[in-house]
């Protein structure tokens, strides 16, 4: 793990102290006792080193600002769990700046029942008071949230890896909605919407596996007629090979066309009179989440082709075929065909404001990371897709 700038400062005295072994050992022991947290501090956990500290004033109409704040709150959940694991409290805690900088307060963390790990958090916007009524005006801004519910991605440290990887398997099996984590998240979301009194002031945000949780929660609420503004960072697009790496457009188009025809044909074969109430997208056509993907991230780049292909199919007059194809996954249709219990694929949606980061990444870790979404000078391409 990279030693942070602060960590280096903490131990500067050690390296500058006397060369006598006994004295050096005593000095190190005292410093470790006083500043134990320095050992595990990474730059990516420090808001004023890695966060968007340049956003000293938030314009809630600015979509770049909205994205940066939402991503920072997601990072705040991750650092909150790291603080929990490292037993950092009070002035040693690293997480608070990730929300306090933007005038949010932590209402409460969301904790797994079995592992006691923090996987999410509820934040409330608390603008500073002023004689000019700043707080009142900000909270009445239709573009600002009152509450944000954020979910972290997978952590591969401590003893959390088995729990988080188990959830990844639930995703692959399309069973995430059966987990206690999802139940806890839904209880928190419904309670928060009730407290807010206005669902338009409640945002959802998540990264990686956390974005899967946010998407599933958003879809569940949408089917109840409640449409929450959602920020889904690096949402995994499962069961699809990384076709974005294929450079020949005709090859990609041919593969996608063949898959669409096969999927649509299979859907009609297993249920020739597919009724509206069994439409996997029923109730979702008015919900348009913000989906953020990186072209170099094989986990999420499938959304690029998913929406671009549907657009092309509509243009060539094959929209009906693609409508059936995009509503279903081959795996869920095969389970349905043999009489097994099946659920609509949780990663498929009919509409999205899709933002693609076209900036070249050094490696997969950077392409899949959350930090790209608050960095300045990124090459972002956005397009809205709305289909029925």
Coordinates of N, CA and C in Angstrom, one line a residue, residues 16-241:
X16 N 15.0 11.1 10.8 CA 15.9 12.2 11.1 C 16.5 12.0 12.5
X17 N 16.1 11.1 13.3 CA 16.5 10.9 14.7 C 17.9 10.3 14.7
X18 N 18.4 10.2 15.9 CA 19.7 9.6 16.2 C 19.9 8.2 15.6
X19 N 21.1 7.9 15.2 CA 21.3 6.5 14.6 C 21.5 5.5 15.7
X20 N 21.5 5.8 16.9 CA 21.7 4.8 17.9 C 20.4 3.9 18.0
X21 N 20.6 2.6 17.9 CA 19.5 1.7 17.8 C 18.6 1.7 18.9
X22 N 19.0 1.8 20.2 CA 18.1 1.8 21.3 C 17.2 3.0 21.3
X23 N 17.8 4.2 21.1 CA 17.1 5.4 21.1 C 16.1 5.4 19.9
X24 N 16.5 4.9 18.8 CA 15.6 4.9 17.6 C 14.4 4.0 17.8
X25 N 14.6 2.8 18.5 CA 13.5 1.9 18.8 C 12.5 2.6 19.7
X26 N 13.0 3.2 20.7 CA 12.1 3.9 21.6 C 11.3 5.0 21.0
X27 N 11.9 5.7 20.0 CA 11.3 6.8 19.3 C 10.2 6.3 18.4
X28 N 10.5 5.2 17.7 CA 9.5 4.6 16.8 C 8.3 4.1 17.6
X29 N 8.6 3.4 18.8 CA 7.5 2.9 19.6 C 6.6 4.0 20.0
X30 N 7.1 5.1 20.4 CA 6.3 6.2 20.9 C 5.5 6.8 19.7
X31 N 6.1 6.9 18.6 CA 5.4 7.5 17.4 C 4.3 6.6 16.9
X32 N 4.5 5.3 17.0 CA 3.5 4.3 16.6 C 2.3 4.4 17.5
X33 N 2.6 4.5 18.8 CA 1.5 4.6 19.8 C 0.7 5.9 19.6
X34 N 1.4 7.0 19.3 CA 0.7 8.3 19.1 C -0.1 8.4 17.8
X35 N 0.6 7.8 16.7 CA 0.0 8.0 15.4 C -0.1 6.7 14.7
X36 N -0.7 5.7 15.3 CA -0.8 4.3 14.8 C -1.5 4.3 13.4
X37 N -2.5 5.2 13.3 CA -3.3 5.3 12.0 C -2.4 5.6 10.8
X38 N -1.2 6.2 11.0 CA -0.4 6.5 9.8 C 0.0 5.3 9.0
X39 N 0.2 4.2 9.7 CA 0.7 3.0 9.1 C -0.3 2.5 7.9
X40 N -1.6 2.7 8.1 CA -2.5 2.1 7.1 C -3.2 3.2 6.3
X41 N -2.7 4.5 6.4 CA -3.3 5.5 5.6 C -2.8 5.5 4.2
X42 N -3.7 5.6 3.2 CA -3.4 5.6 1.8 C -3.9 6.9 1.3
X43 N -3.2 7.5 0.3 CA -3.6 8.7 -0.3 C -5.1 8.7 -0.8
X44 N -5.5 7.6 -1.3 CA -6.9 7.5 -1.9 C -7.9 7.6 -0.8
X45 N -7.6 7.5 0.5 CA -8.5 7.6 1.6 C -8.6 9.1 2.1
X46 N -7.6 9.9 1.7 CA -7.5 11.3 2.2 C -8.2 12.2 1.3
X47 N -9.3 12.9 1.8 CA -10.0 13.8 0.9 C -9.2 14.9 0.3
X48 N -8.4 15.5 1.2 CA -7.7 16.7 0.7 C -6.4 16.4 -0.1
X49 N -6.2 15.1 -0.3 CA -5.1 14.6 -1.2 C -5.7 14.1 -2.5
X50 N -6.8 13.3 -2.4 CA -7.3 12.6 -3.6 C -8.7 13.1 -4.0
X51 N -9.4 13.8 -3.1 CA -10.8 14.2 -3.3 C -11.0 15.5 -4.1
X52 N -12.2 15.8 -4.5 CA -12.4 17.0 -5.3 C -12.5 18.3 -4.4
X53 N -11.4 18.6 -3.7 CA -11.4 19.7 -2.8 C -11.4 21.1 -3.6
X54 N -11.3 21.0 -4.9 CA -11.5 22.2 -5.7 C -12.9 22.7 -5.8
X55 N -13.9 21.9 -5.4 CA -15.3 22.2 -5.5 C -15.7 23.0 -4.2
X56 N -15.2 24.2 -4.1 CA -15.5 24.9 -2.9 C -16.9 25.5 -2.9
X57 N -17.5 25.5 -4.0 CA -18.9 26.0 -4.1 C -19.6 25.1 -5.1
X58 N -20.7 24.5 -4.7 CA -21.5 23.6 -5.5 C -22.6 24.2 -6.2
X59 N -22.7 24.1 -7.5 CA -23.8 24.5 -8.3 C -24.6 23.3 -8.6
X60 N -25.7 23.1 -8.0 CA -26.5 21.9 -8.1 C -27.2 21.7 -9.4
X61 N -27.1 22.7 -10.3 CA -27.6 22.5 -11.6 C -26.5 21.9 -12.5
X62 N -25.3 22.0 -12.1 CA -24.1 21.5 -12.8 C -24.0 20.0 -12.7
X63 N -24.2 19.3 -13.8 CA -24.1 17.8 -13.7 C -22.7 17.3 -13.3
X64 N -21.7 18.0 -13.7 CA -20.3 17.6 -13.2 C -20.2 17.7 -11.7
X65 N -20.8 18.7 -11.1 CA -20.8 18.9 -9.7 C -21.6 17.8 -9.0
X66 N -22.8 17.5 -9.6 CA -23.6 16.4 -9.0 C -22.9 15.1 -9.0
X67 N -22.3 14.8 -10.1 CA -21.5 13.5 -10.3 C -20.4 13.5 -9.3
X68 N -19.6 14.6 -9.1 CA -18.5 14.6 -8.2 C -18.9 14.4 -6.8
X69 N -20.0 15.1 -6.4 CA -20.5 15.0 -5.0 C -21.0 13.5 -4.7
X70 N -21.8 13.0 -5.7 CA -22.3 11.6 -5.5 C -21.1 10.6 -5.3
X71 N -20.1 10.8 -6.2 CA -19.0 9.8 -6.1 C -18.2 10.0 -4.8
X72 N -18.1 11.2 -4.3 CA -17.4 11.5 -3.1 C -18.1 10.8 -1.9
X73 N -19.5 10.9 -1.9 CA -20.2 10.3 -0.8 C -20.1 8.8 -0.9
X74 N -20.0 8.2 -2.1 CA -19.8 6.7 -2.2 C -18.4 6.4 -1.6
X75 N -17.4 7.2 -1.9 CA -16.1 7.0 -1.4 C -16.1 7.1 0.1
X76 N -16.9 8.0 0.6 CA -17.0 8.2 2.1 C -17.5 6.9 2.8
X77 N -18.3 6.1 2.1 CA -18.8 4.9 2.7 C -17.6 3.9 2.8
X78 N -16.8 3.8 1.8 CA -15.7 2.9 1.8 C -14.7 3.3 2.9
X79 N -14.4 4.6 3.0 CA -13.4 5.0 4.0 C -14.0 4.9 5.4
X80 N -15.3 5.0 5.5 CA -16.0 4.8 6.8 C -15.7 3.3 7.3
X81 N -15.8 2.4 6.3 CA -15.6 1.0 6.7 C -14.1 0.7 7.0
X82 N -13.2 1.4 6.2 CA -11.8 1.2 6.5 C -11.5 1.8 7.9
X83 N -12.1 2.9 8.2 CA -11.9 3.5 9.6 C -12.4 2.5 10.6
X84 N -13.5 1.9 10.3 CA -14.1 0.9 11.3 C -13.2 -0.3 11.5
X85 N -12.6 -0.8 10.4 CA -11.7 -1.9 10.5 C -10.4 -1.5 11.2
X86 N -9.9 -0.3 11.0 CA -8.7 0.1 11.6 C -8.9 0.8 13.0
X87 N -10.2 0.8 13.4 CA -10.5 1.3 14.7 C -10.1 2.8 14.9
X88 N -10.3 3.6 13.8 CA -10.0 5.0 13.8 C -11.3 5.7 14.2
X89 N -11.2 6.5 15.3 CA -12.3 7.3 15.7 C -11.9 8.8 16.0
X90 N -12.9 9.6 16.1 CA -12.7 11.0 16.5 C -11.8 11.7 15.5
X91 N -10.8 12.4 16.0 CA -9.9 13.2 15.1 C -9.0 12.3 14.2
X92 N -8.9 11.0 14.5 CA -8.2 10.1 13.6 C -8.9 9.6 12.4
X93 N -10.3 9.7 12.5 CA -11.1 9.2 11.4 C -10.8 9.9 10.1
X94 N -10.8 9.2 9.0 CA -10.5 9.8 7.7 C -11.7 10.0 6.9
X95 N -12.8 9.4 7.2 CA -14.0 9.5 6.4 C -14.8 10.8 6.4
X96 N -15.0 11.5 7.5 CA -15.9 12.6 7.6 C -15.6 13.7 6.5
X97 N -14.4 14.0 6.1 CA -14.2 15.1 5.1 C -14.9 14.8 3.8
X98 N -15.1 13.5 3.5 CA -15.7 13.1 2.2 C -17.2 13.6 2.1
X99 N -17.8 13.8 3.3 CA -19.2 14.4 3.2 C -19.3 15.7 3.8
X100 N -18.5 16.0 4.9 CA -18.6 17.3 5.5 C -18.2 18.5 4.6
X101 N -17.2 18.2 3.7 CA -16.8 19.2 2.8 C -17.9 19.8 2.0
X102 N -18.9 19.0 1.7 CA -20.1 19.4 0.9 C -21.3 19.7 1.8
X103 N -21.1 19.8 3.1 CA -22.1 20.2 4.0 C -23.2 19.1 4.2
X104 N -22.7 17.8 4.1 CA -23.6 16.7 4.5 C -23.3 16.2 5.9
X105 N -24.3 15.7 6.5 CA -24.1 15.0 7.8 C -24.4 13.5 7.6
X106 N -23.7 12.7 8.4 CA -24.0 11.3 8.3 C -25.1 11.0 9.2
X107 N -26.3 10.6 8.6 CA -27.4 10.2 9.4 C -27.2 8.9 10.2
X108 N -26.8 7.9 9.4 CA -26.4 6.6 10.0 C -25.7 5.7 8.9
X109 N -24.8 4.9 9.3 CA -24.2 3.9 8.4 C -25.2 2.7 8.2
X110 N -25.1 2.0 7.1 CA -25.9 0.8 6.9 C -24.9 -0.4 7.1
X111 N -25.3 -1.3 7.9 CA -24.4 -2.4 8.4 C -25.0 -3.8 8.1
X112 N -24.2 -4.7 7.6 CA -24.6 -6.1 7.4 C -24.9 -6.7 8.7
X113 N -26.0 -7.5 8.8 CA -26.4 -8.2 10.0 C -25.4 -9.2 10.5
X114 N -24.8 -9.9 9.5 CA -24.0 -11.1 9.9 C -22.5 -10.7 10.1
X115 N -22.0 -9.8 9.3 CA -20.5 -9.5 9.4 C -20.3 -8.1 10.1
X116 N -21.3 -7.3 10.3 CA -21.2 -6.0 10.9 C -20.3 -5.1 10.1
X117 N -20.2 -5.3 8.8 CA -19.4 -4.4 8.0 C -20.3 -3.3 7.4
X118 N -19.8 -2.1 7.3 CA -20.5 -1.0 6.8 C -20.5 -1.1 5.2
X119 N -21.7 -1.2 4.6 CA -21.8 -1.3 3.2 C -22.4 0.0 2.6
X120 N -23.0 0.8 3.4 CA -23.8 1.9 2.9 C -23.9 3.0 3.9
X121 N -24.5 4.2 3.5 CA -24.7 5.2 4.5 C -25.8 6.1 4.0
X122 N -26.5 6.7 4.9 CA -27.5 7.8 4.6 C -26.9 9.1 5.0
X123 N -26.9 10.0 4.1 CA -26.4 11.4 4.3 C -27.6 12.4 4.2
X124 N -27.5 13.4 5.0 CA -28.5 14.5 4.9 C -27.7 15.8 4.6
X125 N -28.2 16.6 3.7 CA -27.6 17.9 3.3 C -28.0 18.9 4.4
X126 N -27.0 19.5 5.0 CA -27.2 20.5 6.1 C -26.3 21.7 5.7
X127 N -26.8 22.6 4.9 CA -26.1 23.8 4.5 C -25.9 24.7 5.7
X128 N -24.8 25.5 5.7 CA -24.6 26.4 6.8 C -25.6 27.4 6.9
X129 N -25.9 27.9 8.1 CA -26.9 28.9 8.3 C -26.2 30.3 7.9
X130 N -27.1 31.2 7.5 CA -26.6 32.5 7.2 C -27.8 33.5 7.4
X131 N -27.5 34.7 7.6 CA -28.5 35.7 7.7 C -29.3 35.9 6.5
X132 N -28.8 35.5 5.3 CA -29.5 35.6 4.1 C -30.4 34.4 3.7
X133 N -30.5 33.5 4.7 CA -31.3 32.3 4.4 C -30.8 31.3 3.5
X134 N -29.4 31.2 3.5 CA -28.8 30.3 2.5 C -29.3 28.8 2.7
X135 N -29.4 28.4 3.9 CA -29.9 27.0 4.1 C -31.3 26.8 3.5
X136 N -32.2 27.7 3.7 CA -33.5 27.5 3.2 C -33.5 27.5 1.7
X137 N -32.7 28.4 1.1 CA -32.7 28.4 -0.4 C -32.1 27.2 -1.0
X138 N -31.0 26.7 -0.4 CA -30.4 25.5 -1.0 C -31.3 24.3 -0.9
X139 N -32.0 24.1 0.3 CA -32.8 23.0 0.4 C -34.1 23.0 -0.4
X140 N -34.4 24.2 -0.9 CA -35.6 24.4 -1.8 C -35.2 24.3 -3.2
X141 N -33.9 24.2 -3.5 CA -33.4 24.1 -4.9 C -33.8 22.7 -5.4
X142 N -34.6 22.6 -6.5 CA -35.1 21.3 -7.0 C -33.9 20.5 -7.5
X143 N -32.8 21.0 -7.7 CA -31.6 20.3 -8.2 C -30.8 19.7 -7.2
X144 N -31.0 20.1 -5.9 CA -30.1 19.6 -4.8 C -30.9 18.4 -4.1
X145 N -30.1 17.5 -3.6 CA -30.7 16.4 -2.8 C -31.0 16.9 -1.3
X146 N -31.9 16.3 -0.7 CA -32.0 16.4 0.8 C -31.3 15.3 1.5
X147 N -31.5 14.1 0.9 CA -30.8 12.9 1.4 C -30.1 12.2 0.3
X148 N -29.0 11.6 0.6 CA -28.3 10.7 -0.4 C -28.0 9.4 0.3
X149 N -28.4 8.3 -0.3 CA -28.1 7.0 0.2 C -27.1 6.3 -0.7
X150 N -25.9 6.1 -0.2 CA -24.7 5.6 -1.0 C -24.3 4.2 -0.6
X151 N -23.7 3.5 -1.5 CA -23.3 2.1 -1.3 C -21.9 1.9 -1.9
X152 N -21.0 1.4 -1.1 CA -19.6 1.2 -1.5 C -19.5 0.0 -2.4
X153 N -18.3 -0.1 -3.1 CA -18.0 -1.3 -3.9 C -17.3 -2.4 -3.0
X154 N -16.8 -3.4 -3.7 CA -16.2 -4.5 -3.0 C -14.9 -4.1 -2.4
X155 N -14.7 -4.6 -1.1 CA -13.4 -4.3 -0.5 C -12.7 -5.7 -0.4
X156 N -11.4 -5.7 -0.8 CA -10.6 -6.9 -0.9 C -9.6 -7.0 0.2
X157 N -9.9 -6.3 1.3 CA -9.0 -6.3 2.5 C -9.7 -6.8 3.7
X158 N -8.9 -7.0 4.7 CA -9.4 -7.5 6.0 C -10.2 -8.9 5.8
X159 N -11.2 -9.1 6.5 CA -12.0 -10.4 6.4 C -13.3 -10.1 5.6
X160 N -13.3 -9.0 4.9 CA -14.5 -8.7 4.1 C -14.6 -9.4 2.8
X161 N -13.4 -9.8 2.3 CA -13.4 -10.3 0.9 C -14.3 -11.5 0.7
X162 N -14.5 -12.4 1.6 CA -15.3 -13.5 1.4 C -16.8 -13.1 1.3
X163 N -17.2 -12.2 2.2 CA -18.5 -11.6 2.2 C -18.9 -10.9 0.9
X164 N -18.0 -10.0 0.5 CA -18.2 -9.3 -0.7 C -18.2 -10.2 -2.0
X165 N -17.3 -11.1 -2.0 CA -17.2 -12.0 -3.2 C -18.5 -12.9 -3.2
X166 N -19.0 -13.3 -2.1 CA -20.2 -14.1 -2.0 C -21.4 -13.3 -2.6
X167 N -21.4 -12.0 -2.4 CA -22.4 -11.1 -3.0 C -22.3 -11.1 -4.5
X168 N -21.0 -11.1 -5.0 CA -20.7 -11.1 -6.4 C -21.3 -12.4 -7.0
X169 N -21.2 -13.5 -6.3 CA -21.8 -14.8 -6.8 C -23.3 -14.7 -6.8
X170 N -23.9 -14.0 -5.9 CA -25.3 -13.8 -5.9 C -25.8 -12.9 -7.1
X171 N -24.9 -12.0 -7.4 CA -25.2 -11.2 -8.6 C -25.2 -12.1 -9.9
X172 N -24.2 -12.9 -10.0 CA -24.1 -13.8 -11.2 C -25.3 -14.7 -11.3
X173 N -25.8 -15.2 -10.1 CA -26.9 -16.1 -10.0 C -28.3 -15.3 -10.1
X174 N -28.2 -14.0 -10.1 CA -29.4 -13.2 -10.1 C -30.2 -13.3 -8.9
X175 N -29.5 -13.4 -7.7 CA -30.2 -13.7 -6.4 C -29.8 -12.6 -5.4
X176 N -29.4 -11.4 -5.9 CA -29.0 -10.4 -4.9 C -30.2 -9.9 -4.1
X177 N -31.4 -10.0 -4.7 CA -32.6 -9.5 -4.1 C -33.0 -10.4 -2.9
X178 N -32.3 -11.5 -2.8 CA -32.7 -12.4 -1.7 C -31.7 -12.3 -0.5
X179 N -30.8 -11.3 -0.5 CA -29.8 -11.2 0.5 C -30.3 -10.2 1.6
X180 N -29.7 -10.4 2.8 CA -30.0 -9.5 3.9 C -29.5 -8.1 3.6
X181 N -28.4 -7.9 2.9 CA -27.9 -6.6 2.6 C -28.9 -5.8 1.8
X182 N -29.6 -6.5 0.8 CA -30.6 -5.8 0.0 C -31.8 -5.4 0.8
X183 N -32.2 -6.3 1.7 CA -33.3 -6.0 2.6 C -33.0 -4.8 3.5
X184 N -31.8 -4.8 4.0 CA -31.4 -3.6 4.9 C -31.4 -2.3 4.1
X185 N -30.9 -2.4 2.9 CA -30.9 -1.2 2.0 C -32.3 -0.7 1.7
X186 N -33.2 -1.6 1.3 CA -34.6 -1.3 1.0 C -35.3 -0.7 2.2
X187 N -35.1 -1.2 3.4 CA -35.7 -0.6 4.6 C -35.2 0.8 4.8
X188 N -33.9 1.0 4.6 CA -33.4 2.4 4.8 C -33.9 3.3 3.7
X189 N -34.0 2.9 2.5 CA -34.5 3.7 1.4 C -35.9 4.1 1.6
X190 N -36.8 3.1 1.9 CA -38.2 3.5 2.1 C -38.4 4.4 3.3
X191 N -37.6 4.2 4.4 CA -37.7 5.1 5.5 C -37.3 6.5 5.2
X192 N -36.2 6.6 4.4 CA -35.7 7.9 4.1 C -36.6 8.7 3.2
X193 N -37.2 8.0 2.2 CA -38.2 8.6 1.3 C -39.4 9.1 2.2
X194 N -39.8 8.3 3.2 CA -40.9 8.7 4.0 C -40.5 9.9 4.8
X195 N -39.3 10.0 5.3 CA -38.8 11.1 6.1 C -38.7 12.4 5.2
X196 N -38.3 12.2 4.0 CA -38.1 13.3 3.1 C -39.4 13.9 2.7
X197 N -40.5 13.1 2.5 CA -41.8 13.5 2.1 C -41.8 13.8 0.6
X198 N -40.7 13.8 0.0 CA -40.6 14.1 -1.5 C -39.5 13.3 -2.1
X199 N -39.9 12.3 -2.9 CA -38.9 11.3 -3.4 C -37.9 12.0 -4.3
X200 N -38.3 13.2 -4.9 CA -37.4 13.8 -5.8 C -36.1 14.4 -5.1
X201 N -36.2 14.5 -3.8 CA -35.0 15.0 -3.0 C -34.2 13.9 -2.5
X202 N -34.4 12.7 -2.8 CA -33.6 11.5 -2.4 C -32.8 11.0 -3.5
X203 N -31.5 10.9 -3.3 CA -30.7 10.3 -4.4 C -30.1 9.0 -3.9
X204 N -29.9 8.1 -4.9 CA -29.1 6.9 -4.7 C -27.8 7.0 -5.4
X205 N -26.8 6.3 -4.9 CA -25.5 6.3 -5.5 C -24.7 5.1 -5.1
X206 N -23.9 4.5 -6.0 CA -23.2 3.3 -5.7 C -22.1 3.1 -6.7
X207 N -21.1 2.4 -6.3 CA -19.9 2.1 -7.2 C -19.7 0.5 -7.2
X208 N -19.5 0.0 -8.4 CA -19.3 -1.4 -8.6 C -20.4 -2.2 -8.0
X209 N -20.1 -3.1 -7.1 CA -21.2 -3.9 -6.5 C -22.2 -3.0 -5.8
X210 N -21.7 -1.9 -5.3 CA -22.6 -0.9 -4.6 C -23.6 -0.3 -5.6
X211 N -23.2 -0.2 -6.9 CA -24.1 0.3 -7.9 C -25.1 -0.7 -8.3
X212 N -24.7 -2.0 -8.2 CA -25.7 -3.1 -8.5 C -26.8 -3.0 -7.4
X213 N -26.4 -2.8 -6.2 CA -27.4 -2.6 -5.1 C -28.3 -1.4 -5.3
X214 N -27.7 -0.3 -5.7 CA -28.4 0.9 -6.0 C -29.4 0.8 -7.2
X215 N -28.9 0.1 -8.2 CA -29.8 -0.2 -9.4 C -31.0 -1.0 -9.0
X216 N -30.7 -2.1 -8.3 CA -31.8 -3.0 -7.9 C -32.8 -2.3 -7.0
X217 N -32.3 -1.5 -6.1 CA -33.2 -0.7 -5.2 C -34.0 0.3 -6.0
X218 N -33.3 1.0 -7.0 CA -34.0 2.0 -7.8 C -35.0 1.3 -8.7
X219 N -34.8 0.1 -9.2 CA -35.8 -0.6 -10.0 C -37.0 -1.0 -9.2
X220 N -36.7 -1.4 -7.9 CA -37.7 -1.8 -7.0 C -38.7 -0.7 -6.7
X221 N -38.1 0.5 -6.4 CA -38.8 1.7 -6.1 C -39.6 2.2 -7.3
X222 N -39.0 2.1 -8.5 CA -39.7 2.5 -9.7 C -40.9 1.7 -10.0
X223 N -40.9 0.4 -9.7 CA -42.0 -0.4 -10.0 C -43.2 -0.1 -9.0
X224 N -42.8 0.7 -7.9 CA -43.9 1.2 -7.0 C -44.3 2.6 -7.3
X225 N -43.7 3.1 -8.5 CA -44.1 4.5 -8.9 C -43.2 5.5 -8.3
X226 N -42.1 5.2 -7.6 CA -41.2 6.2 -7.0 C -39.9 6.2 -7.7
X227 N -39.6 7.3 -8.4 CA -38.4 7.4 -9.3 C -37.3 8.2 -8.6
X228 N -36.3 7.5 -8.1 CA -35.2 8.2 -7.4 C -34.1 8.5 -8.3
X229 N -33.5 9.7 -8.2 CA -32.4 10.1 -9.0 C -31.2 9.2 -8.6
X230 N -30.6 8.5 -9.6 CA -29.6 7.5 -9.2 C -28.3 7.8 -10.0
X231 N -27.1 7.5 -9.3 CA -25.8 7.7 -9.9 C -25.1 6.3 -9.7
X232 N -25.0 5.6 -10.9 CA -24.5 4.2 -10.9 C -23.1 4.2 -11.5
X233 N -22.0 4.1 -10.7 CA -20.7 4.2 -11.2 C -20.1 2.8 -11.4
X234 N -19.6 2.6 -12.6 CA -19.0 1.3 -13.0 C -19.9 0.1 -12.6
X235 N -21.2 0.2 -13.0 CA -22.2 -0.8 -12.8 C -21.8 -2.1 -13.6
X236 N -21.5 -3.2 -13.0 CA -21.2 -4.4 -13.8 C -22.3 -4.8 -14.8
X237 N -21.9 -5.2 -16.0 CA -22.8 -5.7 -17.0 C -22.5 -7.1 -17.1
X238 N -23.2 -8.0 -16.5 CA -22.8 -9.4 -16.4 C -23.2 -10.2 -17.6
X239 N -22.5 -11.4 -17.7 CA -22.8 -12.4 -18.7 C -22.5 -12.0 -20.1
X240 N -21.7 -10.9 -20.3 CA -21.3 -10.5 -21.6 C -19.8 -10.3 -21.7
X241 N -19.3 -10.9 -22.8 CA -17.8 -10.8 -23.0 C -17.5 -9.4 -23.4

